[in-house]
CSV table of C-alpha atoms in Angstrom, one decimal:
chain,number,residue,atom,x,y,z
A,119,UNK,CA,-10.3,18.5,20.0
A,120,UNK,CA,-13.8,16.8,20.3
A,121,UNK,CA,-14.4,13.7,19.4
A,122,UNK,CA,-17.3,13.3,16.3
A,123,UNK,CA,-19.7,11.3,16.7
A,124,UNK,CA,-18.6,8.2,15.3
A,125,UNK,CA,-16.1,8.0,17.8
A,126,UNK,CA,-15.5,7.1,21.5
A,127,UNK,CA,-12.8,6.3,23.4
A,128,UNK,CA,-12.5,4.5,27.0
A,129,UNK,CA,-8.5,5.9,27.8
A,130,UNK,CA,-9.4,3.3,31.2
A,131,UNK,CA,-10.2,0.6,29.6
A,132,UNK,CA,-8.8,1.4,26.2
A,133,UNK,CA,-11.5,0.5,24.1
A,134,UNK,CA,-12.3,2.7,21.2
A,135,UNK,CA,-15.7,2.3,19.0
A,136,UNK,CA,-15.3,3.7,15.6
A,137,UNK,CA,-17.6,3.2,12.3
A,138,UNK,CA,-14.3,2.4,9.6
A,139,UNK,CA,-16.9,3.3,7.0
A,140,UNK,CA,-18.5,6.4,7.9
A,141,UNK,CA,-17.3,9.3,5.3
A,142,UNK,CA,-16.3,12.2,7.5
A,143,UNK,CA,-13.6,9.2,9.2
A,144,UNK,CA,-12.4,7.5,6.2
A,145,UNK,CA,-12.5,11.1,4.4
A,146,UNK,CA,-9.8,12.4,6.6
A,147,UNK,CA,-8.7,9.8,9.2
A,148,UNK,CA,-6.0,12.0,10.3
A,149,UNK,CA,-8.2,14.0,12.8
A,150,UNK,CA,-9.1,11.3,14.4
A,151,UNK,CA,-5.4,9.7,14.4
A,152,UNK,CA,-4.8,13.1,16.4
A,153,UNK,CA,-7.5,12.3,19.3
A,154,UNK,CA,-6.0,8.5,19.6
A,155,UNK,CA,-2.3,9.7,20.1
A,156,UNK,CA,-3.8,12.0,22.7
A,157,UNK,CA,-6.0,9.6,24.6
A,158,UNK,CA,-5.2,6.3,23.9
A,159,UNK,CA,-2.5,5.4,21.5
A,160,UNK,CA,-2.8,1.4,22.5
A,161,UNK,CA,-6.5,0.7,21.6
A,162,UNK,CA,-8.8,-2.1,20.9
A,163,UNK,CA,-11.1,-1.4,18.3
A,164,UNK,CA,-14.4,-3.1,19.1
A,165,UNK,CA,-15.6,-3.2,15.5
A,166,UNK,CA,-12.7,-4.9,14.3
A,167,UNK,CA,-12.3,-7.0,17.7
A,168,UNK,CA,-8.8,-6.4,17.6
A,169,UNK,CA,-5.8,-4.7,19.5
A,170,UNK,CA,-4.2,-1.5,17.5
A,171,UNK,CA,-0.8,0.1,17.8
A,172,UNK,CA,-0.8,4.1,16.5
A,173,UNK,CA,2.7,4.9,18.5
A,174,UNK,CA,5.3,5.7,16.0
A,175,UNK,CA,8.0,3.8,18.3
A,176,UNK,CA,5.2,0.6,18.7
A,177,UNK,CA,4.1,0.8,15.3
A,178,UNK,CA,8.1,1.0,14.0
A,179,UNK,CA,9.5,-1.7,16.4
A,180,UNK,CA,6.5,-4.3,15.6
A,181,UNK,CA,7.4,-3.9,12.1
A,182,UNK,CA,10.9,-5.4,12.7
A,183,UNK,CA,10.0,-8.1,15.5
A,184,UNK,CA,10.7,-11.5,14.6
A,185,UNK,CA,8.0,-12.4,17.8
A,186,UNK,CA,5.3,-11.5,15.0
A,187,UNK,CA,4.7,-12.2,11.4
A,188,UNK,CA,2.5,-12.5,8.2
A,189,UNK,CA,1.3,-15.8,8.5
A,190,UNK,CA,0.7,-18.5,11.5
A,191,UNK,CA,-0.6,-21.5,9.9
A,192,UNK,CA,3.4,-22.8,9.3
A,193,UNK,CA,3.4,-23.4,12.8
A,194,UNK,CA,0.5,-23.9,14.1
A,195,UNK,CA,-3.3,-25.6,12.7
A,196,UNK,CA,-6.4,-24.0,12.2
A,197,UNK,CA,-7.9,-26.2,15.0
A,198,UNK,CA,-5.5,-25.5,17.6
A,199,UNK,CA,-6.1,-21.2,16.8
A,200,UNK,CA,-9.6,-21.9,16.7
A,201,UNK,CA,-9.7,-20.5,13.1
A,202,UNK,CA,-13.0,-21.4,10.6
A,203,UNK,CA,-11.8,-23.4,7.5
A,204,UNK,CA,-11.5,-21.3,4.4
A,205,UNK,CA,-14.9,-20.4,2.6
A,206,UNK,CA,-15.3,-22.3,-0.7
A,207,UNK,CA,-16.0,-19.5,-2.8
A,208,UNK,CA,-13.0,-18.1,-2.3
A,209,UNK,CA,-11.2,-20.9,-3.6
A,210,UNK,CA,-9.2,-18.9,-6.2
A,211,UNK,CA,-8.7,-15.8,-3.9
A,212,UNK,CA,-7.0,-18.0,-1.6
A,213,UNK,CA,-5.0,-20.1,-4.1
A,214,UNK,CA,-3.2,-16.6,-5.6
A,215,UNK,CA,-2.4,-15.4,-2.0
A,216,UNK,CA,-1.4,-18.7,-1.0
A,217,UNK,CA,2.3,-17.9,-2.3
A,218,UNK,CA,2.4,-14.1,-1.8
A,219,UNK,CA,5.0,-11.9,-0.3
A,220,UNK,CA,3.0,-10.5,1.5
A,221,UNK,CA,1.7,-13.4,3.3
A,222,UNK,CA,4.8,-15.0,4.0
A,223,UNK,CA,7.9,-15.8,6.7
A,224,UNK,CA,10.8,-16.9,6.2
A,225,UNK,CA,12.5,-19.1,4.6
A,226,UNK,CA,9.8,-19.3,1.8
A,227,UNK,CA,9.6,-15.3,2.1
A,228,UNK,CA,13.5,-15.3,2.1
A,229,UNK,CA,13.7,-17.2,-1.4
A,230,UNK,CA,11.1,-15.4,-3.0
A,231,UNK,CA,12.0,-11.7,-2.2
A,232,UNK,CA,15.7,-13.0,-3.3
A,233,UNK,CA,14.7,-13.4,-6.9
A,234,UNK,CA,12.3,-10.7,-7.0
A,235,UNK,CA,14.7,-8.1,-5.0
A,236,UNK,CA,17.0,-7.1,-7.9
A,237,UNK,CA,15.0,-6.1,-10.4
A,238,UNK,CA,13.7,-3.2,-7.4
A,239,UNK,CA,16.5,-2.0,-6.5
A,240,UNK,CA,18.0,1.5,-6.8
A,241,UNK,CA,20.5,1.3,-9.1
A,242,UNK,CA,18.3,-0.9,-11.4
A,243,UNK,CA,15.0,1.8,-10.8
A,244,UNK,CA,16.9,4.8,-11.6
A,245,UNK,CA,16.8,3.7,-14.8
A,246,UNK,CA,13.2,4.1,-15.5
A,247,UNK,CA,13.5,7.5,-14.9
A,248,UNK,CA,13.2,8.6,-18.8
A,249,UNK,CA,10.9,6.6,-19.5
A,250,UNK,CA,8.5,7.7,-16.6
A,251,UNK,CA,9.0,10.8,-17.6
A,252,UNK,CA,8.4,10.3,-21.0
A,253,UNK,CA,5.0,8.9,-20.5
A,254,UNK,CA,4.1,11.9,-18.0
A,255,UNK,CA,4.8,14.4,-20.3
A,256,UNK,CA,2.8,12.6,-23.3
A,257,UNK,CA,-0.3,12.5,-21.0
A,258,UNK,CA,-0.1,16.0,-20.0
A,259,UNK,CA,0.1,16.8,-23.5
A,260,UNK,CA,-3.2,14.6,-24.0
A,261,UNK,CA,-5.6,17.4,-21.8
A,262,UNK,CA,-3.2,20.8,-21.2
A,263,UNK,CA,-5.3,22.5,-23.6
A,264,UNK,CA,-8.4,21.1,-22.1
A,265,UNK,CA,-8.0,23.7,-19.0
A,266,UNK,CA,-9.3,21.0,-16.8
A,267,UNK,CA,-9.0,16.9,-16.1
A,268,UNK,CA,-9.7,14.6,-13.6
A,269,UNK,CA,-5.9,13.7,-12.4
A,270,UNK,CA,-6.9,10.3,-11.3
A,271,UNK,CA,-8.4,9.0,-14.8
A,272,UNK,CA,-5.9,11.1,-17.2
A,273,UNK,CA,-2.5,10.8,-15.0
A,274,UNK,CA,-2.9,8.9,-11.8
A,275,UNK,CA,-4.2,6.0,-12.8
A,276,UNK,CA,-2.3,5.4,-15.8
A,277,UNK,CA,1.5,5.9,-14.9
A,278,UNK,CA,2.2,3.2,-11.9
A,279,UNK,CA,-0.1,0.5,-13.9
A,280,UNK,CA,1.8,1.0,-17.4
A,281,UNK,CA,5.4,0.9,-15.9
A,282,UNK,CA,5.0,-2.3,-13.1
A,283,UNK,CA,3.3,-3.6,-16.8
A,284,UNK,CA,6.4,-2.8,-18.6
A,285,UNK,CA,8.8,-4.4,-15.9
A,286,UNK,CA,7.1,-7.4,-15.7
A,287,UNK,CA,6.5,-7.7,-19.6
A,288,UNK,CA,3.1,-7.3,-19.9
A,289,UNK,CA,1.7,-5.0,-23.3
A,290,UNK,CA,0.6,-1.5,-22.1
A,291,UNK,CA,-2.9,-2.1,-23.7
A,292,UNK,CA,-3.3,-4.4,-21.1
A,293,UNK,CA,-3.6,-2.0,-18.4
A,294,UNK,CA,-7.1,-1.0,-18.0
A,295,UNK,CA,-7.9,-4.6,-17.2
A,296,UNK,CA,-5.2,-5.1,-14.9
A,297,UNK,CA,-6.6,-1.8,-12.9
A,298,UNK,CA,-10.3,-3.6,-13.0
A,299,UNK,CA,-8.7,-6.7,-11.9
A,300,UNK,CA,-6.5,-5.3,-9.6
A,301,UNK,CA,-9.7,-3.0,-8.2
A,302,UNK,CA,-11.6,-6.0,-7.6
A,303,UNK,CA,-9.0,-8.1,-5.8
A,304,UNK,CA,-8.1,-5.7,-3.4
A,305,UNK,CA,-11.9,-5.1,-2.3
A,306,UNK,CA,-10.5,-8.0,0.1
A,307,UNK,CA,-8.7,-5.9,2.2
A,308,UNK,CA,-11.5,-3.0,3.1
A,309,UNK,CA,-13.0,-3.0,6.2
A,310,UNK,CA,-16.5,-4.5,6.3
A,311,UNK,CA,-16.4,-6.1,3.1
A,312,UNK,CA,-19.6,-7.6,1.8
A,313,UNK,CA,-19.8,-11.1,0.1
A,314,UNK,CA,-20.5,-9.6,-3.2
A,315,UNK,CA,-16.8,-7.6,-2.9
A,316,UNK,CA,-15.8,-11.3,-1.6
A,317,UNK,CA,-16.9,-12.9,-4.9
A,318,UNK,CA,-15.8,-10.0,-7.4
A,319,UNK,CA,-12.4,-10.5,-5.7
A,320,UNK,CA,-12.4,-14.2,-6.2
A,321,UNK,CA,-13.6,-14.2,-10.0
A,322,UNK,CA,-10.9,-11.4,-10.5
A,323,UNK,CA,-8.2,-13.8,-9.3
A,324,UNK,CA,-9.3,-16.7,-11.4
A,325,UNK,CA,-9.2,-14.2,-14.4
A,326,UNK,CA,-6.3,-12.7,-13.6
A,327,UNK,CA,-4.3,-16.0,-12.5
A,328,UNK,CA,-5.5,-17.1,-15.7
A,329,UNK,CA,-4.0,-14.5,-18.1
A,330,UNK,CA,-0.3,-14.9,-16.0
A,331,UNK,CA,-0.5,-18.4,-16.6
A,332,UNK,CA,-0.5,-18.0,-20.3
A,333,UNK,CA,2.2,-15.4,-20.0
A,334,UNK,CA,4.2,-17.5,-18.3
A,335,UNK,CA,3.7,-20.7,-21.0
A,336,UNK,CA,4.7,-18.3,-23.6
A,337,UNK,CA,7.8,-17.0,-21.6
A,338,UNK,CA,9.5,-20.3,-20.9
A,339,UNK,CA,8.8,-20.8,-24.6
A,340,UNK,CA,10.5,-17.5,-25.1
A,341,UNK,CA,12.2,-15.3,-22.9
A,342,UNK,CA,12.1,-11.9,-23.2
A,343,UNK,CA,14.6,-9.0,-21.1
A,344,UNK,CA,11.8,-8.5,-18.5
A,345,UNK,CA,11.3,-9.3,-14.6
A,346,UNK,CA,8.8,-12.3,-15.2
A,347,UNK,CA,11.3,-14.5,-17.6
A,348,UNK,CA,13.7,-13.2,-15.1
A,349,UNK,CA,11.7,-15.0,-12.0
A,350,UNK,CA,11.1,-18.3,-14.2
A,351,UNK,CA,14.3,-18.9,-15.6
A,352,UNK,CA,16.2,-17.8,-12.4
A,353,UNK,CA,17.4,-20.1,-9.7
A,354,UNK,CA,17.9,-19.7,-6.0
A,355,UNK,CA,19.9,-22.5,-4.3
A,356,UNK,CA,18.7,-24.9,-7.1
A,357,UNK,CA,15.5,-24.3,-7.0
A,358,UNK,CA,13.0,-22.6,-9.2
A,359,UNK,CA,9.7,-21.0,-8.6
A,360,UNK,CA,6.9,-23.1,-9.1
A,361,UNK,CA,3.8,-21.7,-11.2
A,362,UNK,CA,1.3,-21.2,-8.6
A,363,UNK,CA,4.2,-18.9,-6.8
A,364,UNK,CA,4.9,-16.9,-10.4
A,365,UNK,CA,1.5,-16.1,-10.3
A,366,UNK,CA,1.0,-15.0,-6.6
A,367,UNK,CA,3.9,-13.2,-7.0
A,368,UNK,CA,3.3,-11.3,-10.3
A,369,UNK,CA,0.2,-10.4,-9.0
A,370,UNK,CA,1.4,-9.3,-5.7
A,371,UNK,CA,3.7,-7.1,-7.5
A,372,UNK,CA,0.8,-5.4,-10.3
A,373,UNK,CA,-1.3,-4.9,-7.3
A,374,UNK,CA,1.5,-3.4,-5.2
A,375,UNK,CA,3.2,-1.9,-7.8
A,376,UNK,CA,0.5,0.3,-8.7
A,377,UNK,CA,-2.5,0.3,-6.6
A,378,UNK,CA,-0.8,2.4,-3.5
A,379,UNK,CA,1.1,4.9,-6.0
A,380,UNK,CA,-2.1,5.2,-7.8
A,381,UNK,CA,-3.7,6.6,-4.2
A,382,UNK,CA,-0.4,8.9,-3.5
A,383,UNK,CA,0.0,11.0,-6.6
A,384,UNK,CA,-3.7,12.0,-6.5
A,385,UNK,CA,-3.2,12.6,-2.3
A,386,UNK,CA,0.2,14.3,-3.1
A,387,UNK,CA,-1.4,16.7,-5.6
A,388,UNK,CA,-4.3,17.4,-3.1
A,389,UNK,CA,-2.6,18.4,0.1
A,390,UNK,CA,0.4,20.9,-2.0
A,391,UNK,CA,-2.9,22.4,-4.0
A,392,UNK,CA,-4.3,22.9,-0.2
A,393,UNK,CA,-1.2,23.9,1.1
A,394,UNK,CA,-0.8,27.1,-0.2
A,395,UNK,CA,3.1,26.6,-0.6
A,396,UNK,CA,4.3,27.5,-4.2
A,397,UNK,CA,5.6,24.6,-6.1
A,398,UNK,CA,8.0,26.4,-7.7
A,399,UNK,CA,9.9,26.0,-3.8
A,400,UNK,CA,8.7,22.8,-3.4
A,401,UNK,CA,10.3,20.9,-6.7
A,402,UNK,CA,13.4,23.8,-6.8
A,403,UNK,CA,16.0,21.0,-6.7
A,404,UNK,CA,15.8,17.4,-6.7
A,405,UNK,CA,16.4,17.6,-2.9
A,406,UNK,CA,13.6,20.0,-2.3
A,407,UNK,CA,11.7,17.4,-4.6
A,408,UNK,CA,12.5,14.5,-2.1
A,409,UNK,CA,11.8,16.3,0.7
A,410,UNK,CA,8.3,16.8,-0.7
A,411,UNK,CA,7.6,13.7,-1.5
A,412,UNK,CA,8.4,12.1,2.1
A,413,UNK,CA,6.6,14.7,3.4
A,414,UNK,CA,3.4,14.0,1.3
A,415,UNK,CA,4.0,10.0,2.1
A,416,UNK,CA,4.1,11.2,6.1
A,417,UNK,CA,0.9,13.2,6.0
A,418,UNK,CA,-1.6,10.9,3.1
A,419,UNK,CA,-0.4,7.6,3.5
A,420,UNK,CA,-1.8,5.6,0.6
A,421,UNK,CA,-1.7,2.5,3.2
A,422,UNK,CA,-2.9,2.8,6.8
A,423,UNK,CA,-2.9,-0.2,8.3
A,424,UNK,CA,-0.6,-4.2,8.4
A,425,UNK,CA,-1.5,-6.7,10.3
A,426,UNK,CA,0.9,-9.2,12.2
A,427,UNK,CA,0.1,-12.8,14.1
A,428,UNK,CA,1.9,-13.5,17.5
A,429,UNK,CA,4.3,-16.2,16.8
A,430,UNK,CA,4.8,-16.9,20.1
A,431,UNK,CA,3.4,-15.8,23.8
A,432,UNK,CA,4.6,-12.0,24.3
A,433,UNK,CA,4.0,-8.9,26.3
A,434,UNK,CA,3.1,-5.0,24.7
A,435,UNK,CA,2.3,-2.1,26.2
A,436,UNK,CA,1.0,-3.5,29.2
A,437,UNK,CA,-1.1,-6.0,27.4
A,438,UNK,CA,-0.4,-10.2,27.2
A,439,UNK,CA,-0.8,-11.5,23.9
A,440,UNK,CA,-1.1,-15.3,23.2
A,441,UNK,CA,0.5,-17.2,20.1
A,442,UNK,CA,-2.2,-17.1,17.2
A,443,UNK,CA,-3.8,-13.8,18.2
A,444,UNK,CA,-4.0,-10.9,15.8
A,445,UNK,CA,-2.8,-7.2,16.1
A,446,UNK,CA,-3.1,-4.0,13.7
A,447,UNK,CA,-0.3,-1.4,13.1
A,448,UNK,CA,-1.8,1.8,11.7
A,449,UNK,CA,1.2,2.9,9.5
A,450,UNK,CA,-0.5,6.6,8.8
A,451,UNK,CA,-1.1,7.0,12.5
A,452,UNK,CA,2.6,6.5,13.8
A,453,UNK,CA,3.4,8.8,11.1
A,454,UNK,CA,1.6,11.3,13.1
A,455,UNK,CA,2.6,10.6,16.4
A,456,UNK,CA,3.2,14.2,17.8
A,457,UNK,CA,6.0,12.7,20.4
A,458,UNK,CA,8.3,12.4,16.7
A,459,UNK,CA,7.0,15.0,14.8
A,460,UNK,CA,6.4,18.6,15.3
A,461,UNK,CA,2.6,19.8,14.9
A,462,UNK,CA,1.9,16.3,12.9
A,463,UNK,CA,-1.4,17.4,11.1
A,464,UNK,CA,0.7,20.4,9.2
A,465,UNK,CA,2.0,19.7,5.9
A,466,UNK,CA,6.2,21.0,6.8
A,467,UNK,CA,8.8,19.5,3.9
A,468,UNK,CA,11.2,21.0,5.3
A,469,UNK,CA,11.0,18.5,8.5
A,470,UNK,CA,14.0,17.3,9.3
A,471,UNK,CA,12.7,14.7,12.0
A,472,UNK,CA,11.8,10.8,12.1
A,473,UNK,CA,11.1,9.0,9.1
A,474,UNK,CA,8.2,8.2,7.9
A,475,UNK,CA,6.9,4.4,8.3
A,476,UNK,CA,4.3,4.4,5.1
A,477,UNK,CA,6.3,1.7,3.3
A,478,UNK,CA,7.1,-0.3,6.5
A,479,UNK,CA,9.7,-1.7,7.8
A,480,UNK,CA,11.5,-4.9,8.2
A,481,UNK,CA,11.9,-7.9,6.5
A,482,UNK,CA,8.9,-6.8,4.4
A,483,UNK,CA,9.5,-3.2,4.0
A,484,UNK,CA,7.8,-2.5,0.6
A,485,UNK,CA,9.7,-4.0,-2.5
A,486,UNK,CA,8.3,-1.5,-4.9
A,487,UNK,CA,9.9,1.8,-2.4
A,488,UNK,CA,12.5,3.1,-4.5
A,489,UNK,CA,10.0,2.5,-7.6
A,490,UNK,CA,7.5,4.3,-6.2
A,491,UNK,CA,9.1,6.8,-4.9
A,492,UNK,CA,11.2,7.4,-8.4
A,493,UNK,CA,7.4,7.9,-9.8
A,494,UNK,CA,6.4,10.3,-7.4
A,495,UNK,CA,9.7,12.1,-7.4
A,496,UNK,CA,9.5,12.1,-11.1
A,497,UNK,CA,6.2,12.8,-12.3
A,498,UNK,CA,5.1,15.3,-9.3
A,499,UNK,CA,7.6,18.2,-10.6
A,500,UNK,CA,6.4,18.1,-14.0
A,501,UNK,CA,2.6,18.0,-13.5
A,502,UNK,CA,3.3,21.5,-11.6
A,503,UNK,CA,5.6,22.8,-14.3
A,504,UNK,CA,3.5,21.9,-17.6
A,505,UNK,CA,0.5,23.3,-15.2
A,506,UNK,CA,2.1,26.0,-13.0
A,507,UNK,CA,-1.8,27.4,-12.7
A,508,UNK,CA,-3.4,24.5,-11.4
A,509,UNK,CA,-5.8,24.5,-8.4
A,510,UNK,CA,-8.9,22.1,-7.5
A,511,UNK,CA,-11.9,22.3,-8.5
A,512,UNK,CA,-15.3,21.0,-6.6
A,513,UNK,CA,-14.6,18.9,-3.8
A,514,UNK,CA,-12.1,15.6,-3.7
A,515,UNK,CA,-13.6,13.0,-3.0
A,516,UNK,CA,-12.2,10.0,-0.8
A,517,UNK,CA,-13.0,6.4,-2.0
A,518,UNK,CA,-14.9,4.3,0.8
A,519,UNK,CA,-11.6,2.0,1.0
A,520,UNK,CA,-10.1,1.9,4.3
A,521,UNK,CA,-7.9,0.9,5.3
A,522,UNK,CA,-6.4,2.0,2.0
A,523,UNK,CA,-6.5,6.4,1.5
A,524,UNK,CA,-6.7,7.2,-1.9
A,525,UNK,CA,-9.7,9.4,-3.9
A,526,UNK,CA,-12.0,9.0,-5.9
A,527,UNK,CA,-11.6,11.8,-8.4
A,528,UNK,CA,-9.7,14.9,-8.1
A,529,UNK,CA,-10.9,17.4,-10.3
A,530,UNK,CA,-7.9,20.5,-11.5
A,531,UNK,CA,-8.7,23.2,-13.4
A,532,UNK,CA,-5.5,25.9,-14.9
């Protein structure tokens, strides 16, 4: 395979220089996830000025090692890693993250995730099943005479946002500006960001801080059955979440809780279209149906990469890191690693090989898992049974968000 020409790699030295934002990469980053495994599955990126792990068994034991985490600053000062002070006019940005679960270690991380964890798991989920149904099958019905939609806008979009919404306890009508919000505040995350995506992300966490403050006032004042009176009136070892950590953590779990399965339905609905395999095998049984869905989550990760700071002095792959410096796991690349799975860039759901690593692993493995995957598993068979003619029309095309995967529009036509 040759490399394109926004890529080359130095196996020697292992430096790789790649544009993140150029279309034909970020359009379908698995090709080039191919040519890494093959020449240099340990890289440093020289755009990002950072070290990169793609091997599945790197990228899965990382995940898990207590040598690295999501933050550095509890144990060691800015001065001391040589790190700039935080910008000003990101002041509100930085005060919603400051408690997030994704930012954290333990035992702050511990305590949060405790009060959180119950209302995610399994048991509790699998109730939601109706009712994710229900709302699949009343949007359907809103364009299957149309012939046509744009999945994203009509279906995509709308499912995750309105059920994390419901859990938490916030009104469905709500959800169009959670998705702007939530839009704006993950613009944070994208590689090369300007300061204009810096500042819409900022003023969308002072908006959106403000709204879950209110919510929260008029919970303690009454309590409803939902997941945010549950985190307020809840205690862990006597103690109770404070306001600023109810609102990193609501928002954590909106932007989570919708923003990634948002990315997979469309990406799931693409690459069975492009497949050629008939649906009708693919959802037979509910574990045909699973076996999809893991399939689709190994091949169009919605999330490609996590980041992790060394906690302490420790040796990788041949390379020294110090305490303080960064490194990158590319989740959707380890997925591919062709030493675990079988001709990696096919699209197989009948695999019966490694699992995939798109929700992570470890102590922060993805809260929202066996949500999303109940969505997925749910609404994916009855978009191709209400539409058993459906196939794509025009081209798909990718949003400029790495390192997230998602697309822009996905037009379907039946």
């Amino acid at each position: 395979m040759t490399a394109p020409p926004f890529l080359s790699i130095d196996p020697e030295t292992r430096h790789v220089s790649l544009d993140g934002r150029d279309p034909v990469f970020y359009g379908d980053p698995n090709r080039v996830y191919a040519l890494l495994h093959a020449r240099c599955p340990t890289f440093y990126w020289e755009e990002q000025k950072q070290w990169f792990f793609t091997g599945y068994d790197h990228v899965n034991s990382l995940l898990r090692d207590r040598r690295f985490g999501r933050q550095i600053l509890h144990i060691a000062s800015r001065e001391e890693l040589g790190l700039a002070e935080p910008a000003p006019y990101l002041a509100n940005f930085d005060l919603a993250e400051r408690h997030s679960l994704l930012e954290l270690e333990p035992p702050e991380h511990t305590r949060l995730r405790t009060l959180v964890n119950r209302a995610f798991v399994s048991r509790h989920i699998e109730r939601l099943r109706p009712e994710i149904a229900g709302l699949a099958e009343k949007l359907i019905d809103g364009f299957e005479k149309d012939g046509g939609t744009e999945l994203l806008a009509s279906f995509a979009d709308i499912i995750p946002v309105t059920m994390i919404a419901r859990m938490i306890g916030i009104p469905d009508e709500m959800g169009p500006q959670l998705l702007v919000w939530s839009h704006a505040y993950v613009g944070m995350y994208m590689f090369k960001r300007t300061r204009e995506d810096e500042r819409a992300a900022d003023r969308a966490a002072k908006e959106f801080s403000g709204y879950v403050k209110g919510l929260i006032a008029e919970r303690r004042r009454s309590p409803r059955e939902d997941l945010l009176s549950h985190m307020i009136h809840t205690e862990h070892k006597g103690q109770y979440l404070t306001d600023d950590e109810l609102v990193s953590t609501t928002i954590v779990l909106l932007n989570a809780g919708h923003e990634a399965t948002v990315h997979q339905i469309g990406n799931s609905v693409r690459v069975i279209l492009e497949s050629g395999l008939p649906p009708g095998q693919l959802f037979r049984d509910e574990a045909a149906t699973e076996r999809t869905v893991e399939e689709t989550l190994r091949i169009c990760a919605p999330v490609h990469i996590f980041q992790r700071w060394a906690l302490e002095d420790v040796d990788i792959d041949g390379l020294s890191f110090k305490r303080g410096d960064k490194v990158s796991l590319i989740l959707a690349a380890a997925n591919l690693d062709p030493e675990k799975f079988s001709d990696p860039l096919a699209f197989r759901p009948d695999r019966q090989e490694a699992p995939n690593l798109s929700f992570g692993a470890g102590i922060h493995f993805c809260i929202g898992a066996p949500l999303a995957r109940l969505e997925l598993n749910t609404v994916l068979p009855i978009l191709f049974r209400r539409l058993p003619g459906m196939k794509i029309t025009g081209t798909p095309v990718v949003k400029d968000v790495y390192h997230f995967h998602g697309l822009e529009r996905l037009g379907l036509s039946w």
